[in-house]
Amino acid sequence: MWLWHERDYWSFDDGDRIYWRNDAAFVTQPPIGEAGWTSFLNFINAEQFTRDITMVTGIAAQRVEQLRSQFADPAATAQQLASRTTRHGESPWWHAYHTGSAAALAGDPDTARQAFHRITVGNLDPDWAHDLAQHARQLADLADNPPALQQRVIDVIHATRQRLKLPPAHPVPCQVRRSDRSENISGGAS
């Protein structure tokens, strides 16, 4: 769950649904036409269910480690999000927002600005999309002041953590990358 959009509910912003087989192999997208993949556990009896749930919790732990490796820090997260296309079923607006926020946090204001500028809505789009576009415009406007942009994203992360009753994150130094200068700012990880 990305914490750089203020909210008081949990969501799954990246990571995908997991499918597994009885041999504990797992994927995010089962091969077309290949039998044996599932994302559901049946209860037949306590022994079978205990065995299956033990396997699935092991798979979940492995997936968490994969995601921690994939999204190791703000720069890796920004690179990962910027390098992939919007997935099936994913809002292109949210993908752009997450990419821009990760880039801002990583100290890459140019990528952040480009991503935020991709969030354009029309009159027939839902209210939440207009709110997101307005917030993205505000963040894009801060791209000429990278420390302020980075701090705004950090402030939203802290506010979201409070709303979700999570402990405060400890600040970590982030490098602001500009073609003409670099500055250190105290940042926070989600």
PDB file of C-alpha atoms in Angstrom:
ATOM      1  CA  MET A   1       0.000   0.000   0.000  1.00  0.00           C
ATOM      2  CA  TRP A   2       1.417   3.351  -0.996  1.00  0.00           C
ATOM      3  CA  LEU A   3       1.050   5.924   1.776  1.00  0.00           C
ATOM      4  CA  TRP A   4       1.603   9.086  -0.285  1.00  0.00           C
ATOM      5  CA  HIS A   5      -2.123   9.683  -0.829  1.00  0.00           C
ATOM      6  CA  GLU A   6      -3.878  10.671   2.374  1.00  0.00           C
ATOM      7  CA  ARG A   7      -6.631   8.225   3.323  1.00  0.00           C
ATOM      8  CA  ASP A   8      -7.940   6.342   6.327  1.00  0.00           C
ATOM      9  CA  TYR A   9      -8.494   2.940   4.704  1.00  0.00           C
ATOM     10  CA  TRP A  10      -6.287   0.108   3.486  1.00  0.00           C
ATOM     11  CA  SER A  11      -5.819  -0.648  -0.193  1.00  0.00           C
ATOM     12  CA  PHE A  12      -3.706  -2.875  -2.396  1.00  0.00           C
ATOM     13  CA  ASP A  13      -1.885  -0.542  -4.754  1.00  0.00           C
ATOM     14  CA  ASP A  14       0.681  -2.957  -6.137  1.00  0.00           C
ATOM     15  CA  GLY A  15       1.629  -6.581  -5.812  1.00  0.00           C
ATOM     16  CA  ASP A  16      -1.190  -8.318  -7.685  1.00  0.00           C
ATOM     17  CA  ARG A  17      -3.267 -11.349  -6.774  1.00  0.00           C
ATOM     18  CA  ILE A  18      -1.288 -14.526  -6.169  1.00  0.00           C
ATOM     19  CA  TYR A  19      -2.065 -17.906  -7.727  1.00  0.00           C
ATOM     20  CA  TRP A  20      -0.417 -21.073  -6.436  1.00  0.00           C
ATOM     21  CA  ARG A  21      -0.138 -24.786  -7.030  1.00  0.00           C
ATOM     22  CA  ASN A  22       0.071 -27.681  -4.584  1.00  0.00           C
ATOM     23  CA  ASP A  23       3.875 -27.734  -4.980  1.00  0.00           C
ATOM     24  CA  ALA A  24       4.008 -24.176  -3.458  1.00  0.00           C
ATOM     25  CA  ALA A  25       4.990 -22.555  -6.768  1.00  0.00           C
ATOM     26  CA  PHE A  26       3.262 -19.194  -7.182  1.00  0.00           C
ATOM     27  CA  VAL A  27       2.765 -16.554  -9.849  1.00  0.00           C
ATOM     28  CA  THR A  28       0.843 -13.304 -10.256  1.00  0.00           C
ATOM     29  CA  GLN A  29      -0.646 -14.468 -13.555  1.00  0.00           C
ATOM     30  CA  PRO A  30      -1.189 -18.179 -14.206  1.00  0.00           C
ATOM     31  CA  PRO A  31      -0.083 -19.428 -17.619  1.00  0.00           C
ATOM     32  CA  ILE A  32      -3.030 -19.548 -20.016  1.00  0.00           C
ATOM     33  CA  GLY A  33      -4.410 -23.048 -20.316  1.00  0.00           C
ATOM     34  CA  GLU A  34      -2.226 -24.549 -17.590  1.00  0.00           C
ATOM     35  CA  ALA A  35      -4.271 -26.447 -15.001  1.00  0.00           C
ATOM     36  CA  GLY A  36      -3.545 -26.642 -11.295  1.00  0.00           C
ATOM     37  CA  TRP A  37      -3.361 -22.943 -10.368  1.00  0.00           C
ATOM     38  CA  THR A  38      -5.725 -21.545  -7.738  1.00  0.00           C
ATOM     39  CA  SER A  39      -6.232 -18.546  -5.480  1.00  0.00           C
ATOM     40  CA  PHE A  40      -8.745 -20.229  -3.174  1.00  0.00           C
ATOM     41  CA  LEU A  41      -8.551 -22.784  -0.369  1.00  0.00           C
ATOM     42  CA  ASN A  42     -11.326 -25.304   0.205  1.00  0.00           C
ATOM     43  CA  PHE A  43     -12.009 -26.652   3.672  1.00  0.00           C
ATOM     44  CA  ILE A  44     -12.378 -30.415   3.553  1.00  0.00           C
ATOM     45  CA  ASN A  45     -11.062 -31.287   6.996  1.00  0.00           C
ATOM     46  CA  ALA A  46      -8.868 -29.703   9.657  1.00  0.00           C
ATOM     47  CA  GLU A  47      -5.714 -31.624   8.704  1.00  0.00           C
ATOM     48  CA  GLN A  48      -5.968 -30.711   5.008  1.00  0.00           C
ATOM     49  CA  PHE A  49      -6.813 -27.077   5.755  1.00  0.00           C
ATOM     50  CA  THR A  50      -3.938 -26.730   8.237  1.00  0.00           C
ATOM     51  CA  ARG A  51      -1.519 -28.129   5.640  1.00  0.00           C
ATOM     52  CA  ASP A  52      -2.885 -25.829   2.897  1.00  0.00           C
ATOM     53  CA  ILE A  53      -2.942 -22.690   5.037  1.00  0.00           C
ATOM     54  CA  THR A  54       0.630 -23.374   6.171  1.00  0.00           C
ATOM     55  CA  MET A  55       1.694 -23.570   2.517  1.00  0.00           C
ATOM     56  CA  VAL A  56      -0.166 -20.359   1.617  1.00  0.00           C
ATOM     57  CA  THR A  57       1.308 -18.407   4.538  1.00  0.00           C
ATOM     58  CA  GLY A  58       4.764 -19.511   3.369  1.00  0.00           C
ATOM     59  CA  ILE A  59       3.928 -18.309  -0.135  1.00  0.00           C
ATOM     60  CA  ALA A  60       2.707 -14.984   1.280  1.00  0.00           C
ATOM     61  CA  ALA A  61       5.967 -14.546   3.212  1.00  0.00           C
ATOM     62  CA  GLN A  62       7.968 -15.226   0.030  1.00  0.00           C
ATOM     63  CA  ARG A  63       5.867 -12.684  -1.876  1.00  0.00           C
ATOM     64  CA  VAL A  64       6.462 -10.053   0.807  1.00  0.00           C
ATOM     65  CA  GLU A  65      10.212 -10.612   0.450  1.00  0.00           C
ATOM     66  CA  GLN A  66       9.929 -10.267  -3.352  1.00  0.00           C
ATOM     67  CA  LEU A  67       8.052  -6.974  -3.007  1.00  0.00           C
ATOM     68  CA  ARG A  68      10.512  -5.654  -0.413  1.00  0.00           C
ATOM     69  CA  SER A  69      13.333  -6.425  -2.822  1.00  0.00           C
ATOM     70  CA  GLN A  70      11.490  -4.933  -5.807  1.00  0.00           C
ATOM     71  CA  PHE A  71      10.569  -1.748  -3.914  1.00  0.00           C
ATOM     72  CA  ALA A  72      13.696  -1.517  -1.740  1.00  0.00           C
ATOM     73  CA  ASP A  73      13.843   2.282  -1.566  1.00  0.00           C
ATOM     74  CA  PRO A  74      12.172   5.334  -3.123  1.00  0.00           C
ATOM     75  CA  ALA A  75      14.494   5.353  -6.152  1.00  0.00           C
ATOM     76  CA  ALA A  76      13.898   1.655  -6.899  1.00  0.00           C
ATOM     77  CA  THR A  77      10.162   2.177  -6.439  1.00  0.00           C
ATOM     78  CA  ALA A  78      10.106   5.169  -8.792  1.00  0.00           C
ATOM     79  CA  GLN A  79      12.144   3.294 -11.400  1.00  0.00           C
ATOM     80  CA  GLN A  80       9.916   0.223 -11.155  1.00  0.00           C
ATOM     81  CA  LEU A  81       6.687   2.221 -11.497  1.00  0.00           C
ATOM     82  CA  ALA A  82       7.999   4.490 -14.268  1.00  0.00           C
ATOM     83  CA  SER A  83       9.304   1.559 -16.307  1.00  0.00           C
ATOM     84  CA  ARG A  84       6.058  -0.377 -16.506  1.00  0.00           C
ATOM     85  CA  THR A  85       2.823   0.319 -18.322  1.00  0.00           C
ATOM     86  CA  THR A  86      -0.508   0.681 -16.595  1.00  0.00           C
ATOM     87  CA  ARG A  87      -1.798  -2.792 -15.803  1.00  0.00           C
ATOM     88  CA  HIS A  88      -5.155  -4.219 -16.817  1.00  0.00           C
ATOM     89  CA  GLY A  89      -7.733  -3.014 -14.293  1.00  0.00           C
ATOM     90  CA  GLU A  90      -5.436  -0.295 -12.931  1.00  0.00           C
ATOM     91  CA  SER A  91      -6.387   3.356 -13.264  1.00  0.00           C
ATOM     92  CA  PRO A  92      -3.864   5.213 -15.438  1.00  0.00           C
ATOM     93  CA  TRP A  93      -4.438   8.242 -13.195  1.00  0.00           C
ATOM     94  CA  TRP A  94      -3.421   6.324 -10.072  1.00  0.00           C
ATOM     95  CA  HIS A  95      -0.455   4.754 -11.848  1.00  0.00           C
ATOM     96  CA  ALA A  96       0.757   8.220 -12.868  1.00  0.00           C
ATOM     97  CA  TYR A  97       0.156   9.586  -9.355  1.00  0.00           C
ATOM     98  CA  HIS A  98       2.071   6.741  -7.694  1.00  0.00           C
ATOM     99  CA  THR A  99       4.908   7.097 -10.208  1.00  0.00           C
ATOM    100  CA  GLY A 100       5.107  10.845  -9.605  1.00  0.00           C
ATOM    101  CA  SER A 101       4.983  10.508  -5.829  1.00  0.00           C
ATOM    102  CA  ALA A 102       7.712   7.856  -5.789  1.00  0.00           C
ATOM    103  CA  ALA A 103       9.865   9.986  -8.095  1.00  0.00           C
ATOM    104  CA  ALA A 104       9.317  13.045  -5.876  1.00  0.00           C
ATOM    105  CA  LEU A 105      10.297  11.085  -2.794  1.00  0.00           C
ATOM    106  CA  ALA A 106      13.350   9.700  -4.616  1.00  0.00           C
ATOM    107  CA  GLY A 107      14.484  13.211  -5.487  1.00  0.00           C
ATOM    108  CA  ASP A 108      13.639  13.089  -9.198  1.00  0.00           C
ATOM    109  CA  PRO A 109      11.454  16.179  -9.764  1.00  0.00           C
ATOM    110  CA  ASP A 110      11.529  15.943 -13.567  1.00  0.00           C
ATOM    111  CA  THR A 111      10.033  12.440 -13.625  1.00  0.00           C
ATOM    112  CA  ALA A 112       7.577  13.497 -10.919  1.00  0.00           C
ATOM    113  CA  ARG A 113       6.412  16.506 -12.951  1.00  0.00           C
ATOM    114  CA  GLN A 114       5.983  14.410 -16.111  1.00  0.00           C
ATOM    115  CA  ALA A 115       3.960  11.783 -14.255  1.00  0.00           C
ATOM    116  CA  PHE A 116       1.729  14.328 -12.516  1.00  0.00           C
ATOM    117  CA  HIS A 117       1.053  16.098 -15.822  1.00  0.00           C
ATOM    118  CA  ARG A 118      -0.363  12.826 -17.228  1.00  0.00           C
ATOM    119  CA  ILE A 119      -3.303  13.110 -14.825  1.00  0.00           C
ATOM    120  CA  THR A 120      -5.831  14.998 -16.929  1.00  0.00           C
ATOM    121  CA  VAL A 121      -9.570  14.639 -16.503  1.00  0.00           C
ATOM    122  CA  GLY A 122     -12.666  15.784 -18.329  1.00  0.00           C
ATOM    123  CA  ASN A 123     -16.085  16.998 -17.247  1.00  0.00           C
ATOM    124  CA  LEU A 124     -17.595  13.502 -17.233  1.00  0.00           C
ATOM    125  CA  ASP A 125     -14.947  11.935 -15.001  1.00  0.00           C
ATOM    126  CA  PRO A 126     -15.743  11.103 -11.341  1.00  0.00           C
ATOM    127  CA  ASP A 127     -15.184  13.572  -8.505  1.00  0.00           C
ATOM    128  CA  TRP A 128     -12.307  11.547  -7.051  1.00  0.00           C
ATOM    129  CA  ALA A 129     -10.451  11.869 -10.376  1.00  0.00           C
ATOM    130  CA  HIS A 130     -10.865  15.654 -10.311  1.00  0.00           C
ATOM    131  CA  ASP A 131      -9.577  15.733  -6.720  1.00  0.00           C
ATOM    132  CA  LEU A 132      -6.601  13.581  -7.700  1.00  0.00           C
ATOM    133  CA  ALA A 133      -5.847  15.785 -10.728  1.00  0.00           C
ATOM    134  CA  GLN A 134      -5.979  18.920  -8.562  1.00  0.00           C
ATOM    135  CA  HIS A 135      -3.612  17.366  -6.025  1.00  0.00           C
ATOM    136  CA  ALA A 136      -1.284  16.242  -8.846  1.00  0.00           C
ATOM    137  CA  ARG A 137      -1.230  19.793 -10.266  1.00  0.00           C
ATOM    138  CA  GLN A 138      -0.245  21.138  -6.837  1.00  0.00           C
ATOM    139  CA  LEU A 139       2.585  18.624  -6.617  1.00  0.00           C
ATOM    140  CA  ALA A 140       3.714  19.304 -10.202  1.00  0.00           C
ATOM    141  CA  ASP A 141       3.860  23.017  -9.355  1.00  0.00           C
ATOM    142  CA  LEU A 142       6.360  22.193  -6.593  1.00  0.00           C
ATOM    143  CA  ALA A 143       8.741  20.391  -8.983  1.00  0.00           C
ATOM    144  CA  ASP A 144      10.773  23.594  -9.440  1.00  0.00           C
ATOM    145  CA  ASN A 145      11.486  23.430  -5.694  1.00  0.00           C
ATOM    146  CA  PRO A 146      12.532  19.781  -5.223  1.00  0.00           C
ATOM    147  CA  PRO A 147      13.006  19.910  -1.432  1.00  0.00           C
ATOM    148  CA  ALA A 148       9.496  21.376  -1.032  1.00  0.00           C
ATOM    149  CA  LEU A 149       8.028  18.724  -3.345  1.00  0.00           C
ATOM    150  CA  GLN A 150       9.785  15.964  -1.460  1.00  0.00           C
ATOM    151  CA  GLN A 151       8.690  17.399   1.892  1.00  0.00           C
ATOM    152  CA  ARG A 152       5.053  17.630   0.738  1.00  0.00           C
ATOM    153  CA  VAL A 153       5.059  13.916  -0.131  1.00  0.00           C
ATOM    154  CA  ILE A 154       6.736  13.110   3.201  1.00  0.00           C
ATOM    155  CA  ASP A 155       4.087  15.157   5.043  1.00  0.00           C
ATOM    156  CA  VAL A 156       1.301  13.210   3.311  1.00  0.00           C
ATOM    157  CA  ILE A 157       2.982   9.920   4.235  1.00  0.00           C
ATOM    158  CA  HIS A 158       3.150  11.005   7.882  1.00  0.00           C
ATOM    159  CA  ALA A 159      -0.507  12.120   7.833  1.00  0.00           C
ATOM    160  CA  THR A 160      -1.609   8.839   6.249  1.00  0.00           C
ATOM    161  CA  ARG A 161       0.362   6.844   8.811  1.00  0.00           C
ATOM    162  CA  GLN A 162      -1.417   8.776  11.587  1.00  0.00           C
ATOM    163  CA  ARG A 163      -4.849   8.190  10.046  1.00  0.00           C
ATOM    164  CA  LEU A 164      -4.120   4.464   9.794  1.00  0.00           C
ATOM    165  CA  LYS A 165      -2.764   4.449  13.364  1.00  0.00           C
ATOM    166  CA  LEU A 166       0.663   3.274  12.199  1.00  0.00           C
ATOM    167  CA  PRO A 167       3.806   4.216  14.128  1.00  0.00           C
ATOM    168  CA  PRO A 168       5.760   7.190  12.786  1.00  0.00           C
ATOM    169  CA  ALA A 169       8.397   6.428  10.165  1.00  0.00           C
ATOM    170  CA  HIS A 170      11.977   7.365  10.904  1.00  0.00           C
ATOM    171  CA  PRO A 171      13.366   9.930   8.448  1.00  0.00           C
ATOM    172  CA  VAL A 172      16.075   8.755   6.073  1.00  0.00           C
ATOM    173  CA  PRO A 173      18.266  11.013   3.933  1.00  0.00           C
ATOM    174  CA  CYS A 174      17.144  11.309   0.322  1.00  0.00           C
ATOM    175  CA  GLN A 175      19.191  12.884  -2.428  1.00  0.00           C
ATOM    176  CA  VAL A 176      17.402  15.428  -4.616  1.00  0.00           C
ATOM    177  CA  ARG A 177      18.627  14.942  -8.174  1.00  0.00           C
ATOM    178  CA  ARG A 178      18.754  17.903 -10.502  1.00  0.00           C
ATOM    179  CA  SER A 179      20.784  18.325 -13.617  1.00  0.00           C
ATOM    180  CA  ASP A 180      22.376  21.444 -12.119  1.00  0.00           C
ATOM    181  CA  ARG A 181      22.562  20.613  -8.374  1.00  0.00           C
ATOM    182  CA  SER A 182      22.040  18.047  -5.636  1.00  0.00           C
ATOM    183  CA  GLU A 183      20.660  18.737  -2.186  1.00  0.00           C
ATOM    184  CA  ASN A 184      20.144  16.564   0.880  1.00  0.00           C
ATOM    185  CA  ILE A 185      16.773  16.562   2.575  1.00  0.00           C
ATOM    186  CA  SER A 186      15.484  14.415   5.389  1.00  0.00           C
ATOM    187  CA  GLY A 187      12.941  12.048   3.857  1.00  0.00           C
ATOM    188  CA  GLY A 188      10.732   9.262   5.090  1.00  0.00           C
ATOM    189  CA  ALA A 189      10.023   5.824   3.811  1.00  0.00           C
ATOM    190  CA  SER A 190       6.513   4.545   3.434  1.00  0.00           C
TER     191      SER A 190
END
